[in-house]
Tab-separated table of C-alpha atoms in Angstrom:
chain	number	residue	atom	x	y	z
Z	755	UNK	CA	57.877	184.498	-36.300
Z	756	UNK	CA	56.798	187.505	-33.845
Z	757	UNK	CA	54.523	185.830	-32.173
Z	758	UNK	CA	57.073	182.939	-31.690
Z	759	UNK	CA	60.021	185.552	-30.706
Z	760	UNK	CA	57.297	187.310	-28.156
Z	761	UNK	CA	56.567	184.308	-26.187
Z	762	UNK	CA	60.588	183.216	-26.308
Z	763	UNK	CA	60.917	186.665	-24.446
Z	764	UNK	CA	57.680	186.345	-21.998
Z	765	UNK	CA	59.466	182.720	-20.347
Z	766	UNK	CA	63.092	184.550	-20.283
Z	767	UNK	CA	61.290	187.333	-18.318
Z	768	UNK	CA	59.477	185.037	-16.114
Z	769	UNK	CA	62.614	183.069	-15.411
Z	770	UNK	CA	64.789	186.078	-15.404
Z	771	UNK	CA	62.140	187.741	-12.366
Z	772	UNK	CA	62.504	183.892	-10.501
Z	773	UNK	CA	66.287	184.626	-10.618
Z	774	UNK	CA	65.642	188.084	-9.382
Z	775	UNK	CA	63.481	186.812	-6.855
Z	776	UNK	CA	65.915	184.440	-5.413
Z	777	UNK	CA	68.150	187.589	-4.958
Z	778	UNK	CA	65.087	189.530	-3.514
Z	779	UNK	CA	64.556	187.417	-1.085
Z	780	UNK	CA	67.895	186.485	0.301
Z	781	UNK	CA	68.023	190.360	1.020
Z	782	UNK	CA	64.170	190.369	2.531
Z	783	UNK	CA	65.313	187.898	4.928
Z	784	UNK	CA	68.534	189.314	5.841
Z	785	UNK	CA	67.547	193.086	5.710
Z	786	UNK	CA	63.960	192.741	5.669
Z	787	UNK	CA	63.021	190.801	8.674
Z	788	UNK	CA	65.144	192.359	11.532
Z	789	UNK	CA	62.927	195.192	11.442
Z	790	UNK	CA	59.932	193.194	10.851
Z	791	UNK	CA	60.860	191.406	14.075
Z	792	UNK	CA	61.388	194.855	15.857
Z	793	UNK	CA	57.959	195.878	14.797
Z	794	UNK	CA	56.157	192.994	16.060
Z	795	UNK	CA	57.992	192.947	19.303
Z	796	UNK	CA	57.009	196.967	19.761
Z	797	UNK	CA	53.384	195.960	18.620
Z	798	UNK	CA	53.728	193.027	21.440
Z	799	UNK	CA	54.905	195.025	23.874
Z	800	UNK	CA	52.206	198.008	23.265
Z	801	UNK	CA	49.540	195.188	23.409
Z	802	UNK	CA	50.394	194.163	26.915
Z	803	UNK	CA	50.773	197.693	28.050
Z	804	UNK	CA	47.340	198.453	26.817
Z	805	UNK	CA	45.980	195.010	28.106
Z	806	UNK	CA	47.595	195.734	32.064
Z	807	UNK	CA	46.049	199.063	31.826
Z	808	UNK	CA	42.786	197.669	31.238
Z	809	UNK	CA	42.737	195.348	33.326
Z	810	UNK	CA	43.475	197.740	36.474
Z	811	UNK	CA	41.437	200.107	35.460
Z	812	UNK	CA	38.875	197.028	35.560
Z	813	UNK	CA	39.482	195.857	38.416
Z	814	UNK	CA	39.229	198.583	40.371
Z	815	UNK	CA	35.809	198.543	39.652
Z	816	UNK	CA	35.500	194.737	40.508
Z	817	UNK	CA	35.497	192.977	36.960
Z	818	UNK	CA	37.393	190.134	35.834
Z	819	UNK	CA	36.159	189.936	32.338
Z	820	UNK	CA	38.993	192.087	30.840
Z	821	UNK	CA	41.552	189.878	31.910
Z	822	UNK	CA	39.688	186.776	30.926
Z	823	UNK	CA	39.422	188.260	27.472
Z	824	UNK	CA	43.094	189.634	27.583
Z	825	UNK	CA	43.598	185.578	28.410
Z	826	UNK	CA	41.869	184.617	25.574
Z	827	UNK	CA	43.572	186.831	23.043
Z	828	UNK	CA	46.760	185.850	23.828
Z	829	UNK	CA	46.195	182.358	23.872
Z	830	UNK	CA	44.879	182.573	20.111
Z	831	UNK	CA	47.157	180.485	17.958
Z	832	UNK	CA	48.184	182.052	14.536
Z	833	UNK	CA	47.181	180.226	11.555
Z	834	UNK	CA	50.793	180.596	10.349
Z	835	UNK	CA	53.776	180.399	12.656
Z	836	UNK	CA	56.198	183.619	12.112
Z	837	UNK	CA	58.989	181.063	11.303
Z	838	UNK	CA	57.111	180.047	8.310
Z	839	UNK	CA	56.149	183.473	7.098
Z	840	UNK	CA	59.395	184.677	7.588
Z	841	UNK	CA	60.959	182.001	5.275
Z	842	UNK	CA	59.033	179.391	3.094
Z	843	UNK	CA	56.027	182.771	3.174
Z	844	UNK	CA	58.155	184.894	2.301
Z	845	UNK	CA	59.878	183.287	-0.277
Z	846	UNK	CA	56.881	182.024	-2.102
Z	847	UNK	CA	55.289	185.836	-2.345
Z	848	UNK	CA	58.644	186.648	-3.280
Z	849	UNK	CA	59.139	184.412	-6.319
Z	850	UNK	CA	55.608	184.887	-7.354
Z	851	UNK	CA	55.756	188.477	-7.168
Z	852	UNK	CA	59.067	188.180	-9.347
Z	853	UNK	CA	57.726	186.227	-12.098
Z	854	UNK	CA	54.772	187.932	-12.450
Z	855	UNK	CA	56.860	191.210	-13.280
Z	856	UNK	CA	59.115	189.426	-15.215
Z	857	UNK	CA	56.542	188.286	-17.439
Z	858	UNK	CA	54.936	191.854	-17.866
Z	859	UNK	CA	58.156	193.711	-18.227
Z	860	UNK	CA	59.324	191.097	-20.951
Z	861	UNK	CA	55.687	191.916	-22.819
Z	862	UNK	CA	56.973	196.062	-22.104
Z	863	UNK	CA	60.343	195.027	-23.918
Z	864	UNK	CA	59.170	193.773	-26.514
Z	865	UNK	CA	56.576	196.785	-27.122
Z	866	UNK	CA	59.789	198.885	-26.675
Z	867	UNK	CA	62.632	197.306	-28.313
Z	868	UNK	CA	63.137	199.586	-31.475
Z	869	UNK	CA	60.877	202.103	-30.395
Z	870	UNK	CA	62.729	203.823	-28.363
Z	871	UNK	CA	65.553	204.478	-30.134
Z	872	UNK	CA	68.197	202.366	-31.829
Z	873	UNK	CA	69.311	200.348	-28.211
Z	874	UNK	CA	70.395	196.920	-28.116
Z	875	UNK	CA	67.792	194.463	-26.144
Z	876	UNK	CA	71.001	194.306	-23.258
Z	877	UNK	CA	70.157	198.539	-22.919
Z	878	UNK	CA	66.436	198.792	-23.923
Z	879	UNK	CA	66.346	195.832	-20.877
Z	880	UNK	CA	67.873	198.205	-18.711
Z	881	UNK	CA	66.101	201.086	-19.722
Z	882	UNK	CA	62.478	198.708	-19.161
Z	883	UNK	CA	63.451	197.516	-15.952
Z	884	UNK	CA	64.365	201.006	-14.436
Z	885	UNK	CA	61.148	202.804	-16.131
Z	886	UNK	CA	59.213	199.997	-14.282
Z	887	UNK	CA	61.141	200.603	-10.997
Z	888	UNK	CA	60.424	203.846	-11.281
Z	889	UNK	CA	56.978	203.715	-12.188
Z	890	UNK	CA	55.326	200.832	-10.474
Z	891	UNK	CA	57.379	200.869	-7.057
Z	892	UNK	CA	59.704	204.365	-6.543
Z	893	UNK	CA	56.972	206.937	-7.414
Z	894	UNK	CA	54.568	205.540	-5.222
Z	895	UNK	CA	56.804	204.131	-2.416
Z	896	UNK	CA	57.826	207.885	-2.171
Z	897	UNK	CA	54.318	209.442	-1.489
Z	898	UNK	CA	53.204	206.515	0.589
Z	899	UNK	CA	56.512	204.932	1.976
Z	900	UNK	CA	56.034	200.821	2.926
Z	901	UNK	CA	55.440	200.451	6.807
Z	902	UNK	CA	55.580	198.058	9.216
Z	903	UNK	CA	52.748	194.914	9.145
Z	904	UNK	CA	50.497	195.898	11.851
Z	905	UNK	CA	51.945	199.598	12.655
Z	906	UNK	CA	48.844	201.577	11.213
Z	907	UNK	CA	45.367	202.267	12.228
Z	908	UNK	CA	43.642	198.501	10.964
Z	909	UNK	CA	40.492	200.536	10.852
Z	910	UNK	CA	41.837	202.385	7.151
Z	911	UNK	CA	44.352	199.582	5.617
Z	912	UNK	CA	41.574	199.474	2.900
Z	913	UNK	CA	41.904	203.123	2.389
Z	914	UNK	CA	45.759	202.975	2.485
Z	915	UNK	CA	45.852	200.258	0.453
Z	916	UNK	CA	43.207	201.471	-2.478
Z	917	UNK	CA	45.404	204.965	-2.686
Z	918	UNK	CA	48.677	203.005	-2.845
Z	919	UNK	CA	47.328	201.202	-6.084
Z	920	UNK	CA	45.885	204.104	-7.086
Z	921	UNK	CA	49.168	205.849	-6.859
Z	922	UNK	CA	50.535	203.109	-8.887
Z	923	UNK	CA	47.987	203.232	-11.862
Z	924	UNK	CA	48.554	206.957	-11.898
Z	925	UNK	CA	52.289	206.346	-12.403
Z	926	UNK	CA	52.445	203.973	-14.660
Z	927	UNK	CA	49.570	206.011	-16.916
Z	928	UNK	CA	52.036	209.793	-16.608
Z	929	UNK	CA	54.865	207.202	-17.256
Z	930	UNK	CA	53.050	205.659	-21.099
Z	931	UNK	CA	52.209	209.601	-21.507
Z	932	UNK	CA	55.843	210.624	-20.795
Z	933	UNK	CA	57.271	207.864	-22.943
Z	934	UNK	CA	54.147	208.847	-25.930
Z	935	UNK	CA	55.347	212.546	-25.699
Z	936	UNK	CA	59.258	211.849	-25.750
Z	937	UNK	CA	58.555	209.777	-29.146
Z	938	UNK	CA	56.347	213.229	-30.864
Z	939	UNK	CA	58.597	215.949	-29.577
Z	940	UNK	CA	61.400	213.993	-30.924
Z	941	UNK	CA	61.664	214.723	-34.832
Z	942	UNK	CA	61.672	218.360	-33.728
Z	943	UNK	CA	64.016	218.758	-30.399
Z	944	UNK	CA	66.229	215.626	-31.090
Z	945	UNK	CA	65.993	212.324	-29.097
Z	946	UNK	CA	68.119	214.017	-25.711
Z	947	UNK	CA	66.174	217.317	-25.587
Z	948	UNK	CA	62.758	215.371	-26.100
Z	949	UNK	CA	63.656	212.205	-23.224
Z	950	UNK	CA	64.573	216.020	-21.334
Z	951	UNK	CA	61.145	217.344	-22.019
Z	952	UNK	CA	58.947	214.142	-21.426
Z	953	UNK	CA	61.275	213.373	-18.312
Z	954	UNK	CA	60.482	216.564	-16.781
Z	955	UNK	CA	56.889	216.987	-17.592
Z	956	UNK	CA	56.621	213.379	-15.821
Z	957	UNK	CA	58.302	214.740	-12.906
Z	958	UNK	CA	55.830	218.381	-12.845
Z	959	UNK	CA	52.809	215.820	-13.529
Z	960	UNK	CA	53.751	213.186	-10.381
Z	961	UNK	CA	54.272	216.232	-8.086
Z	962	UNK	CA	51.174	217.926	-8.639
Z	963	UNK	CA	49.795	213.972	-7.708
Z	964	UNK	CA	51.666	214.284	-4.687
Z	965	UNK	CA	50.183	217.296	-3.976
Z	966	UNK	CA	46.524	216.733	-4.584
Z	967	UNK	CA	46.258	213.163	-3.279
Z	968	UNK	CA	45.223	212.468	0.171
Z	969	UNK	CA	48.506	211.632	3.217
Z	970	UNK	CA	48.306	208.911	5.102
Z	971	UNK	CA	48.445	210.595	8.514
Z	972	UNK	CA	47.436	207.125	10.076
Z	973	UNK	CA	49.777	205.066	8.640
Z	974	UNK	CA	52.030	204.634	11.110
Z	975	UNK	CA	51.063	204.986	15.551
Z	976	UNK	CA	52.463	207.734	17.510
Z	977	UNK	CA	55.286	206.639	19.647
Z	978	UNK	CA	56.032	203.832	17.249
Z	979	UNK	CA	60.490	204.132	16.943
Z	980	UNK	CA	61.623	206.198	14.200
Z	981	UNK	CA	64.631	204.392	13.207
Z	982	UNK	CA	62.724	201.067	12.923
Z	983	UNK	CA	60.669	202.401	10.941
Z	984	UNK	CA	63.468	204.027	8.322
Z	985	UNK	CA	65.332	200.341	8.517
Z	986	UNK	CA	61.766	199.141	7.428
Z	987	UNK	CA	61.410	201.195	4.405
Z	988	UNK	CA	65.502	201.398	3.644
Z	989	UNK	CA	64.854	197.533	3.334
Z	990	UNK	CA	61.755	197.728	1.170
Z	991	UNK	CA	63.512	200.020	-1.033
Z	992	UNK	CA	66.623	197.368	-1.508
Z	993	UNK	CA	64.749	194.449	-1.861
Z	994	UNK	CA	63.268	196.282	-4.985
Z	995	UNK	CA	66.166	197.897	-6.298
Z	996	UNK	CA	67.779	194.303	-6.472
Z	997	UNK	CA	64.776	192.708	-7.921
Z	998	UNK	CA	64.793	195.517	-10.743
Z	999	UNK	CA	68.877	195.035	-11.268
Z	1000	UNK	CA	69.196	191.387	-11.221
Z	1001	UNK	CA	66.155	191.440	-13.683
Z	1002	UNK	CA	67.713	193.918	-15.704
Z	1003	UNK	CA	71.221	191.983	-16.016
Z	1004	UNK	CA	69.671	188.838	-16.479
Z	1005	UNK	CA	66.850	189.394	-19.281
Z	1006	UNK	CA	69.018	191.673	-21.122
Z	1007	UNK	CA	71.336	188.532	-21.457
Z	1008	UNK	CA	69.133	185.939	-22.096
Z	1009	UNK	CA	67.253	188.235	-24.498
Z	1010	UNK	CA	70.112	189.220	-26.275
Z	1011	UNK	CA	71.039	185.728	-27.043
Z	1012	UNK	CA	67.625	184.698	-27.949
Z	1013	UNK	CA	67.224	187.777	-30.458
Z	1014	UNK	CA	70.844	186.789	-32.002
Z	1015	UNK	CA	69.905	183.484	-32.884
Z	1016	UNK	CA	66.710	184.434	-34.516
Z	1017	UNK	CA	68.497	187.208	-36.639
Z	1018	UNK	CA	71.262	184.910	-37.736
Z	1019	UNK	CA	68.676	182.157	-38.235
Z	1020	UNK	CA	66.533	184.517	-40.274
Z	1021	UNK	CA	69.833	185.279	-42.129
Z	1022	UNK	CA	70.823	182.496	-42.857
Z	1023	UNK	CA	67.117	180.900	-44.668
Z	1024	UNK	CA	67.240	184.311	-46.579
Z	1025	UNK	CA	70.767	183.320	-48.071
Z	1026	UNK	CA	69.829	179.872	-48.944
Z	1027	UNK	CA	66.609	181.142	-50.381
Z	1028	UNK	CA	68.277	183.295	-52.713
Z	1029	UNK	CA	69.833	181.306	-54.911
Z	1030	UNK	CA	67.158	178.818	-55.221
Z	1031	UNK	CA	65.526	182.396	-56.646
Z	1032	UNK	CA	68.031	183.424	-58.749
């Protein structure tokens, strides 16, 4: 019967984070790409800058290969059109990426549910979708804030990209510990003064993160506008925060249902059986 309610939960997650994702990406495209655009236009615009200046400087020593290769580069078609990544691309990472959460969050709720207190699955939904928006995308978003595609140094995207997960892993390990420490400090402090004690010794144990892990001082190229880049991240930030909501609002329903009928199921065989033993 577990194993049966477990996997009822893990497709309502993954069809609660499709949902989510639908609502994800109607605000991607709508807040999410203007500033995309913007970014690619200023990366555009750098790139012919830098290609006129080379090619002077060139040709006043009497070259013409610069500009042949300048040529060249431009005339390199993309493999996909920015049309399609900015729609059908961006909708299929988006969906994925909601309901691969979805699945993994519904596995979290149902580690959680009656474990953390006596919630009903509508709150201990809401309480698992916000620990993994705070975990898995807030926390690390705020030491290494999303930028622009293309804005940094390409030379270190590898490094940026190995301390972003790294800064994720690290989260989501202080956030288990918090959660671990909450559940012993509460016979003795009470279940407020222990989420108190295990919230703020998350908080002390993410600074000191902040603190002793590297800055990306490349991320992001001198010069590059500053209030593209804060519509960039704003966006980024949204996108999530609705993913995390609608997933929230949705599982908590369709779980909630789903563990009703099993209890009243399970109540029901358990009053017919007792007769039949009397």
């Amino acid at each position: 019967m577990y194993a049966s309610t477990v996997r009822g939960l893990l497709v309502r997650g993954m069809l609660a984070g499709l949902i989510a994702g639908l609502f994800a990406f109607a605000v991607a495209y709508v807040v999410g790409e203007p500033p995309v655009r913007g970014s690619i236009a200023v990366e555009e615009a750098q790139a012919a800058q830098d290609a006129a200046g080379g090619a002077s400087a060139h040709a006043g020593h009497g070259g013409d290969a610069a500009p042949a290769e300048a040529a060249e580069a431009a005339e390199e078609e993309e493999l996909v059109s920015r049309p399609v990544q900015s729609t059908f691309g961006l909708a299929t990472g988006v969906l994925v990426y909601g309901v691969a959460l979805g699945g993994i969050a519904s596995l979290a709720f149902s580690f959680a549910l009656g474990r953390v207190g006596g919630f009903s699955p509508r709150a201990t939904a809401a309480l698992t979708a916000a620990g993994a928006f705070a975990t898995v995308y807030l926390v690390p978003f705020l030491k290494y804030p999303a930028t622009p595609p293309a804005v940094g140094n390409p030379d270190t995207i590898g490094q940026r990209t190995t301390l972003f997960f790294l800064m994720i892993l690290l989260s989501v390990l202080l956030g288990v510990g918090a959660i671990i420490l909450g559940r012993r400090l509460a016979p003795r402090l009470g279940n407020w003064n222990a989420t108190l004690a295990a919230g703020g010794a998350f908080v002390v144990a993410a600074a000191l993160a902040f603190v002793f892990l590297p800055d990306n001082s490349d991320a992001v190229q001198p010069g590059f506008p500053a209030a593209l880049l804060w519509e960039f991240r704003v966006a980024s930030l949204a996108v999530q925060l609705v993913l995390w909501a609608v997933f929230a609002v949705v599982f908590g329903v369709l779980a909630q249902r789903l563990l009703a009928s099993r209890a009243d199921g399970t109540q029901a065989t358990a009053q017919q059986t007792a007769p039949a033993l009397g």
